[in-house]
Amino acid sequence: MPENTNYAIFDPKEFLAKVGEGKTILAFRKDEIVFAQGDVADTVFYIQKGRVKVVVISEQGKEAVVGILEPGQFFGEGCMNGHSLRIATTTAMEECLVTAITKTAMVAALHDEPKFSELFMAYLLTRNSRIEEDLIDQLFNSSEKRLARLLLLLANFGKEGSPQPISPNISQETLAEMIGTTRSRVSFFMNRFRKLGFISYNGKIEVNSSLLNAVLYDKPEIKREL
């Protein structure tokens, strides 16, 4: 029997780009909060355009940047795992376009659309690997090497296409919070990286492949802390 070709092929990215039942498209200005720590968690978000910063605030009021998310990534997925309240604050680092999907619509899409389920599962596996790598990084590497790895990640080294310049919206203070050190230490390391030719400044930070080689081959310029 010939195959039935009358059904529509499901495209998960097209699904995420359009308004539909339980699904809205939201625009956020730079520095606008998407959701705050302690808010009710009942929606998953998908970034179409722009970058989003994830910040956790301790009971003592100390802030820590735990992630910078880019187009093609989900966030707020903790509501799918039983979290009734947000455990972090997410803020637009630049103009952003985001798809908001209610928990009910998300569950239905994951159940009914295998391709969407595959996309979401691939995201979760990648995110889990990144968290494990970040933990190992914090436990075993010096703050200088952690900064080098973070710069490589922000520049998308290892992904398809050529490395991208790092947005000036990502300040040295933000970099310091993400690797657990001070801004003055980051400034010192950045100046050293520039002198060694690992990075260059042209309005944005451009990361050179020599930095990747320094991390991979553990050159003496990037030392471990005792």
PDB file of C-alpha atoms in Angstrom:
ATOM      1  CA  MET A   1       0.000   0.000   0.000  1.00  0.00           C
ATOM      2  CA  PRO A   2       1.243   3.508  -0.761  1.00  0.00           C
ATOM      3  CA  GLU A   3       2.072   5.680   2.207  1.00  0.00           C
ATOM      4  CA  ASN A   4      -0.473   8.253   3.283  1.00  0.00           C
ATOM      5  CA  THR A   5       1.125  11.647   2.657  1.00  0.00           C
ATOM      6  CA  ASN A   6      -1.881  13.775   3.593  1.00  0.00           C
ATOM      7  CA  TYR A   7      -0.784  14.407   7.167  1.00  0.00           C
ATOM      8  CA  ALA A   8       1.284  17.455   8.111  1.00  0.00           C
ATOM      9  CA  ILE A   9       4.903  16.909   9.090  1.00  0.00           C
ATOM     10  CA  PHE A  10       5.556  18.259  12.592  1.00  0.00           C
ATOM     11  CA  ASP A  11       8.413  20.768  12.810  1.00  0.00           C
ATOM     12  CA  PRO A  12       9.310  21.439  16.475  1.00  0.00           C
ATOM     13  CA  LYS A  13      11.015  24.771  15.734  1.00  0.00           C
ATOM     14  CA  GLU A  14       8.046  25.948  13.683  1.00  0.00           C
ATOM     15  CA  PHE A  15       5.796  24.859  16.543  1.00  0.00           C
ATOM     16  CA  LEU A  16       7.844  26.965  18.976  1.00  0.00           C
ATOM     17  CA  ALA A  17       7.847  30.013  16.676  1.00  0.00           C
ATOM     18  CA  LYS A  18       4.043  30.355  16.484  1.00  0.00           C
ATOM     19  CA  VAL A  19       1.301  31.365  18.870  1.00  0.00           C
ATOM     20  CA  GLY A  20      -1.092  28.515  19.687  1.00  0.00           C
ATOM     21  CA  GLU A  21      -3.106  26.890  22.458  1.00  0.00           C
ATOM     22  CA  GLY A  22      -1.174  27.363  25.698  1.00  0.00           C
ATOM     23  CA  LYS A  23       1.612  29.091  23.773  1.00  0.00           C
ATOM     24  CA  THR A  24       2.442  32.806  23.505  1.00  0.00           C
ATOM     25  CA  ILE A  25       5.319  34.824  22.018  1.00  0.00           C
ATOM     26  CA  LEU A  26       6.781  37.421  24.373  1.00  0.00           C
ATOM     27  CA  ALA A  27       9.234  40.261  23.758  1.00  0.00           C
ATOM     28  CA  PHE A  28      11.567  41.496  26.510  1.00  0.00           C
ATOM     29  CA  ARG A  29      13.727  44.614  26.619  1.00  0.00           C
ATOM     30  CA  LYS A  30      17.321  44.582  27.850  1.00  0.00           C
ATOM     31  CA  ASP A  31      17.478  44.117  31.673  1.00  0.00           C
ATOM     32  CA  GLU A  32      13.780  43.173  31.836  1.00  0.00           C
ATOM     33  CA  ILE A  33      12.998  40.261  34.189  1.00  0.00           C
ATOM     34  CA  VAL A  34      11.312  37.229  32.615  1.00  0.00           C
ATOM     35  CA  PHE A  35      10.558  35.671  35.996  1.00  0.00           C
ATOM     36  CA  ALA A  36      11.915  36.192  39.517  1.00  0.00           C
ATOM     37  CA  GLN A  37      13.100  33.751  42.152  1.00  0.00           C
ATOM     38  CA  GLY A  38      10.063  32.751  44.251  1.00  0.00           C
ATOM     39  CA  ASP A  39       7.490  33.351  41.479  1.00  0.00           C
ATOM     40  CA  VAL A  40       4.953  30.638  40.717  1.00  0.00           C
ATOM     41  CA  ALA A  41       6.420  28.119  38.254  1.00  0.00           C
ATOM     42  CA  ASP A  42       3.873  26.958  35.673  1.00  0.00           C
ATOM     43  CA  THR A  43       5.481  27.826  32.303  1.00  0.00           C
ATOM     44  CA  VAL A  44       8.449  26.691  30.220  1.00  0.00           C
ATOM     45  CA  PHE A  45      10.263  29.215  28.006  1.00  0.00           C
ATOM     46  CA  TYR A  46      12.151  28.819  24.724  1.00  0.00           C
ATOM     47  CA  ILE A  47      14.541  31.498  23.421  1.00  0.00           C
ATOM     48  CA  GLN A  48      14.011  32.496  19.800  1.00  0.00           C
ATOM     49  CA  LYS A  49      16.234  35.580  19.863  1.00  0.00           C
ATOM     50  CA  GLY A  50      18.611  37.181  22.365  1.00  0.00           C
ATOM     51  CA  ARG A  51      20.367  35.999  25.518  1.00  0.00           C
ATOM     52  CA  VAL A  52      18.983  35.407  29.005  1.00  0.00           C
ATOM     53  CA  LYS A  53      20.952  35.509  32.274  1.00  0.00           C
ATOM     54  CA  VAL A  54      20.064  33.117  35.121  1.00  0.00           C
ATOM     55  CA  VAL A  55      20.821  34.411  38.632  1.00  0.00           C
ATOM     56  CA  VAL A  56      20.338  32.762  42.040  1.00  0.00           C
ATOM     57  CA  ILE A  57      20.100  34.877  45.195  1.00  0.00           C
ATOM     58  CA  SER A  58      21.031  33.396  48.595  1.00  0.00           C
ATOM     59  CA  GLU A  59      19.161  34.072  51.847  1.00  0.00           C
ATOM     60  CA  GLN A  60      21.966  36.500  52.739  1.00  0.00           C
ATOM     61  CA  GLY A  61      21.300  38.438  49.511  1.00  0.00           C
ATOM     62  CA  LYS A  62      24.406  37.275  47.644  1.00  0.00           C
ATOM     63  CA  GLU A  63      23.885  36.876  43.890  1.00  0.00           C
ATOM     64  CA  ALA A  64      25.484  34.287  41.622  1.00  0.00           C
ATOM     65  CA  VAL A  65      25.160  34.043  37.849  1.00  0.00           C
ATOM     66  CA  VAL A  66      24.615  30.337  37.123  1.00  0.00           C
ATOM     67  CA  GLY A  67      24.017  30.483  33.399  1.00  0.00           C
ATOM     68  CA  ILE A  68      23.762  32.514  30.215  1.00  0.00           C
ATOM     69  CA  LEU A  69      21.254  31.023  27.776  1.00  0.00           C
ATOM     70  CA  GLU A  70      21.143  31.541  24.019  1.00  0.00           C
ATOM     71  CA  PRO A  71      18.670  31.085  21.143  1.00  0.00           C
ATOM     72  CA  GLY A  72      17.501  27.493  20.832  1.00  0.00           C
ATOM     73  CA  GLN A  73      17.603  26.840  24.578  1.00  0.00           C
ATOM     74  CA  PHE A  74      14.759  26.237  27.045  1.00  0.00           C
ATOM     75  CA  PHE A  75      14.556  27.600  30.564  1.00  0.00           C
ATOM     76  CA  GLY A  76      12.089  27.408  33.437  1.00  0.00           C
ATOM     77  CA  GLU A  77      11.725  23.672  32.829  1.00  0.00           C
ATOM     78  CA  GLY A  78      11.919  23.018  36.581  1.00  0.00           C
ATOM     79  CA  CYS A  79       8.119  23.308  36.694  1.00  0.00           C
ATOM     80  CA  MET A  80       8.012  20.000  34.777  1.00  0.00           C
ATOM     81  CA  ASN A  81       9.818  18.331  37.672  1.00  0.00           C
ATOM     82  CA  GLY A  82       7.439  19.408  40.422  1.00  0.00           C
ATOM     83  CA  HIS A  83       8.975  22.782  41.318  1.00  0.00           C
ATOM     84  CA  SER A  84       6.029  24.995  42.234  1.00  0.00           C
ATOM     85  CA  LEU A  85       8.189  28.127  42.665  1.00  0.00           C
ATOM     86  CA  ARG A  86      11.060  29.536  40.596  1.00  0.00           C
ATOM     87  CA  ILE A  87      14.483  28.800  42.093  1.00  0.00           C
ATOM     88  CA  ALA A  88      16.267  31.507  40.081  1.00  0.00           C
ATOM     89  CA  THR A  89      15.717  34.894  38.448  1.00  0.00           C
ATOM     90  CA  THR A  90      16.024  35.187  34.664  1.00  0.00           C
ATOM     91  CA  THR A  91      16.766  38.515  32.984  1.00  0.00           C
ATOM     92  CA  ALA A  92      17.059  39.545  29.334  1.00  0.00           C
ATOM     93  CA  MET A  93      20.630  40.608  28.572  1.00  0.00           C
ATOM     94  CA  GLU A  94      19.503  42.218  25.304  1.00  0.00           C
ATOM     95  CA  GLU A  95      16.275  42.443  23.337  1.00  0.00           C
ATOM     96  CA  CYS A  96      14.752  38.963  23.442  1.00  0.00           C
ATOM     97  CA  LEU A  97      11.953  37.086  21.742  1.00  0.00           C
ATOM     98  CA  VAL A  98      10.735  34.148  23.824  1.00  0.00           C
ATOM     99  CA  THR A  99       8.062  31.474  23.461  1.00  0.00           C
ATOM    100  CA  ALA A 100       6.148  30.808  26.686  1.00  0.00           C
ATOM    101  CA  ILE A 101       4.509  27.373  26.921  1.00  0.00           C
ATOM    102  CA  THR A 102       2.195  26.449  29.780  1.00  0.00           C
ATOM    103  CA  LYS A 103       3.036  23.267  31.673  1.00  0.00           C
ATOM    104  CA  THR A 104      -0.185  21.661  30.394  1.00  0.00           C
ATOM    105  CA  ALA A 105       0.635  22.469  26.758  1.00  0.00           C
ATOM    106  CA  MET A 106       4.208  21.281  27.263  1.00  0.00           C
ATOM    107  CA  VAL A 107       3.090  17.916  28.640  1.00  0.00           C
ATOM    108  CA  ALA A 108       0.654  17.488  25.727  1.00  0.00           C
ATOM    109  CA  ALA A 109       3.319  18.335  23.120  1.00  0.00           C
ATOM    110  CA  LEU A 110       5.844  15.950  24.668  1.00  0.00           C
ATOM    111  CA  HIS A 111       3.208  13.191  24.708  1.00  0.00           C
ATOM    112  CA  ASP A 112       1.808  13.760  21.226  1.00  0.00           C
ATOM    113  CA  GLU A 113       4.826  14.877  19.176  1.00  0.00           C
ATOM    114  CA  PRO A 114       7.906  12.590  19.178  1.00  0.00           C
ATOM    115  CA  LYS A 115      10.063  15.143  17.321  1.00  0.00           C
ATOM    116  CA  PHE A 116       9.340  17.804  19.915  1.00  0.00           C
ATOM    117  CA  SER A 117      10.056  15.279  22.667  1.00  0.00           C
ATOM    118  CA  GLU A 118      13.410  14.451  21.001  1.00  0.00           C
ATOM    119  CA  LEU A 119      14.331  18.159  20.810  1.00  0.00           C
ATOM    120  CA  PHE A 120      13.512  18.736  24.475  1.00  0.00           C
ATOM    121  CA  MET A 121      15.299  15.549  25.592  1.00  0.00           C
ATOM    122  CA  ALA A 122      18.430  16.520  23.631  1.00  0.00           C
ATOM    123  CA  TYR A 123      18.368  19.914  25.378  1.00  0.00           C
ATOM    124  CA  LEU A 124      18.044  18.301  28.831  1.00  0.00           C
ATOM    125  CA  LEU A 125      20.914  15.876  28.172  1.00  0.00           C
ATOM    126  CA  THR A 126      23.159  18.705  26.933  1.00  0.00           C
ATOM    127  CA  ARG A 127      22.237  20.851  29.938  1.00  0.00           C
ATOM    128  CA  ASN A 128      22.939  17.979  32.332  1.00  0.00           C
ATOM    129  CA  SER A 129      26.367  17.381  30.780  1.00  0.00           C
ATOM    130  CA  ARG A 130      27.179  21.091  31.074  1.00  0.00           C
ATOM    131  CA  ILE A 131      26.219  21.100  34.776  1.00  0.00           C
ATOM    132  CA  GLU A 132      28.450  18.068  35.441  1.00  0.00           C
ATOM    133  CA  GLU A 133      31.339  19.728  33.575  1.00  0.00           C
ATOM    134  CA  ASP A 134      30.829  22.969  35.540  1.00  0.00           C
ATOM    135  CA  LEU A 135      30.981  21.027  38.828  1.00  0.00           C
ATOM    136  CA  ILE A 136      34.210  19.284  37.820  1.00  0.00           C
ATOM    137  CA  ASP A 137      35.582  22.655  36.688  1.00  0.00           C
ATOM    138  CA  GLN A 138      34.838  24.239  40.083  1.00  0.00           C
ATOM    139  CA  LEU A 139      36.331  21.304  41.996  1.00  0.00           C
ATOM    140  CA  PHE A 140      39.583  20.797  40.114  1.00  0.00           C
ATOM    141  CA  ASN A 141      40.518  23.815  38.013  1.00  0.00           C
ATOM    142  CA  SER A 142      42.022  27.182  38.884  1.00  0.00           C
ATOM    143  CA  SER A 143      39.916  30.312  38.483  1.00  0.00           C
ATOM    144  CA  GLU A 144      42.115  31.270  35.505  1.00  0.00           C
ATOM    145  CA  LYS A 145      41.389  27.991  33.744  1.00  0.00           C
ATOM    146  CA  ARG A 146      37.676  28.260  34.633  1.00  0.00           C
ATOM    147  CA  LEU A 147      37.625  31.687  32.977  1.00  0.00           C
ATOM    148  CA  ALA A 148      39.344  30.308  29.868  1.00  0.00           C
ATOM    149  CA  ARG A 149      36.778  27.495  29.594  1.00  0.00           C
ATOM    150  CA  LEU A 150      33.893  29.931  30.093  1.00  0.00           C
ATOM    151  CA  LEU A 151      35.176  32.249  27.351  1.00  0.00           C
ATOM    152  CA  LEU A 152      35.424  29.285  24.979  1.00  0.00           C
ATOM    153  CA  LEU A 153      31.847  28.251  25.811  1.00  0.00           C
ATOM    154  CA  LEU A 154      30.494  31.779  25.364  1.00  0.00           C
ATOM    155  CA  ALA A 155      32.252  32.032  22.000  1.00  0.00           C
ATOM    156  CA  ASN A 156      30.628  28.721  20.938  1.00  0.00           C
ATOM    157  CA  PHE A 157      33.916  26.892  20.339  1.00  0.00           C
ATOM    158  CA  GLY A 158      33.169  23.307  19.335  1.00  0.00           C
ATOM    159  CA  LYS A 159      29.792  24.111  17.770  1.00  0.00           C
ATOM    160  CA  GLU A 160      29.000  24.310  14.078  1.00  0.00           C
ATOM    161  CA  GLY A 161      30.331  27.383  12.304  1.00  0.00           C
ATOM    162  CA  SER A 162      33.151  29.688  13.304  1.00  0.00           C
ATOM    163  CA  PRO A 163      33.518  31.007  16.884  1.00  0.00           C
ATOM    164  CA  GLN A 164      31.399  34.061  17.668  1.00  0.00           C
ATOM    165  CA  PRO A 165      32.501  37.311  19.387  1.00  0.00           C
ATOM    166  CA  ILE A 166      31.318  37.589  22.992  1.00  0.00           C
ATOM    167  CA  SER A 167      28.729  40.304  23.541  1.00  0.00           C
ATOM    168  CA  PRO A 168      29.846  43.398  25.500  1.00  0.00           C
ATOM    169  CA  ASN A 169      26.679  42.887  27.590  1.00  0.00           C
ATOM    170  CA  ILE A 170      28.597  40.171  29.437  1.00  0.00           C
ATOM    171  CA  SER A 171      30.647  42.218  31.897  1.00  0.00           C
ATOM    172  CA  GLN A 172      33.740  41.205  33.840  1.00  0.00           C
ATOM    173  CA  GLU A 173      31.594  41.249  36.978  1.00  0.00           C
ATOM    174  CA  THR A 174      29.235  38.702  35.393  1.00  0.00           C
ATOM    175  CA  LEU A 175      32.186  36.533  34.352  1.00  0.00           C
ATOM    176  CA  ALA A 176      33.522  36.700  37.926  1.00  0.00           C
ATOM    177  CA  GLU A 177      30.183  35.581  39.373  1.00  0.00           C
ATOM    178  CA  MET A 178      29.991  32.674  36.938  1.00  0.00           C
ATOM    179  CA  ILE A 179      33.410  31.249  37.858  1.00  0.00           C
ATOM    180  CA  GLY A 180      33.322  32.091  41.570  1.00  0.00           C
ATOM    181  CA  THR A 181      36.057  34.722  41.825  1.00  0.00           C
ATOM    182  CA  THR A 182      36.426  38.518  42.031  1.00  0.00           C
ATOM    183  CA  ARG A 183      36.172  41.088  39.254  1.00  0.00           C
ATOM    184  CA  SER A 184      39.761  42.194  39.891  1.00  0.00           C
ATOM    185  CA  ARG A 185      41.008  38.635  39.311  1.00  0.00           C
ATOM    186  CA  VAL A 186      39.022  38.403  36.070  1.00  0.00           C
ATOM    187  CA  SER A 187      40.469  41.740  34.935  1.00  0.00           C
ATOM    188  CA  PHE A 188      43.989  40.484  35.695  1.00  0.00           C
ATOM    189  CA  PHE A 189      43.412  37.220  33.773  1.00  0.00           C
ATOM    190  CA  MET A 190      41.770  38.992  30.822  1.00  0.00           C
ATOM    191  CA  ASN A 191      44.731  41.356  30.491  1.00  0.00           C
ATOM    192  CA  ARG A 192      47.100  38.391  30.590  1.00  0.00           C
ATOM    193  CA  PHE A 193      45.060  36.491  27.983  1.00  0.00           C
ATOM    194  CA  ARG A 194      45.172  39.564  25.733  1.00  0.00           C
ATOM    195  CA  LYS A 195      48.956  39.941  26.098  1.00  0.00           C
ATOM    196  CA  LEU A 196      49.414  36.251  25.304  1.00  0.00           C
ATOM    197  CA  GLY A 197      47.256  36.601  22.189  1.00  0.00           C
ATOM    198  CA  PHE A 198      44.490  34.313  23.499  1.00  0.00           C
ATOM    199  CA  ILE A 199      41.830  37.028  23.127  1.00  0.00           C
ATOM    200  CA  SER A 200      41.453  40.412  21.459  1.00  0.00           C
ATOM    201  CA  TYR A 201      39.140  43.375  21.978  1.00  0.00           C
ATOM    202  CA  ASN A 202      37.244  45.127  19.203  1.00  0.00           C
ATOM    203  CA  GLY A 203      34.147  46.402  20.988  1.00  0.00           C
ATOM    204  CA  LYS A 204      33.424  42.744  21.649  1.00  0.00           C
ATOM    205  CA  ILE A 205      35.718  40.031  23.017  1.00  0.00           C
ATOM    206  CA  GLU A 206      37.108  37.784  20.290  1.00  0.00           C
ATOM    207  CA  VAL A 207      38.476  34.437  21.452  1.00  0.00           C
ATOM    208  CA  ASN A 208      41.355  32.941  19.484  1.00  0.00           C
ATOM    209  CA  SER A 209      42.015  29.232  18.947  1.00  0.00           C
ATOM    210  CA  SER A 210      45.289  29.600  20.873  1.00  0.00           C
ATOM    211  CA  LEU A 211      43.225  29.800  24.071  1.00  0.00           C
ATOM    212  CA  LEU A 212      41.633  26.432  23.264  1.00  0.00           C
ATOM    213  CA  ASN A 213      45.094  24.943  22.715  1.00  0.00           C
ATOM    214  CA  ALA A 214      46.282  26.379  26.047  1.00  0.00           C
ATOM    215  CA  VAL A 215      43.370  24.725  27.884  1.00  0.00           C
ATOM    216  CA  LEU A 216      43.619  21.394  26.051  1.00  0.00           C
ATOM    217  CA  TYR A 217      47.369  21.042  26.486  1.00  0.00           C
ATOM    218  CA  ASP A 218      47.506  22.679  29.946  1.00  0.00           C
ATOM    219  CA  LYS A 219      50.238  25.145  29.026  1.00  0.00           C
ATOM    220  CA  PRO A 220      52.135  26.746  31.929  1.00  0.00           C
ATOM    221  CA  GLU A 221      50.473  30.140  31.325  1.00  0.00           C
ATOM    222  CA  ILE A 222      47.255  28.639  32.758  1.00  0.00           C
ATOM    223  CA  LYS A 223      48.263  27.125  36.061  1.00  0.00           C
ATOM    224  CA  ARG A 224      46.395  25.104  38.653  1.00  0.00           C
ATOM    225  CA  GLU A 225      45.844  26.613  42.086  1.00  0.00           C
ATOM    226  CA  LEU A 226      47.424  24.776  44.985  1.00  0.00           C
TER     227      LEU A 226
END
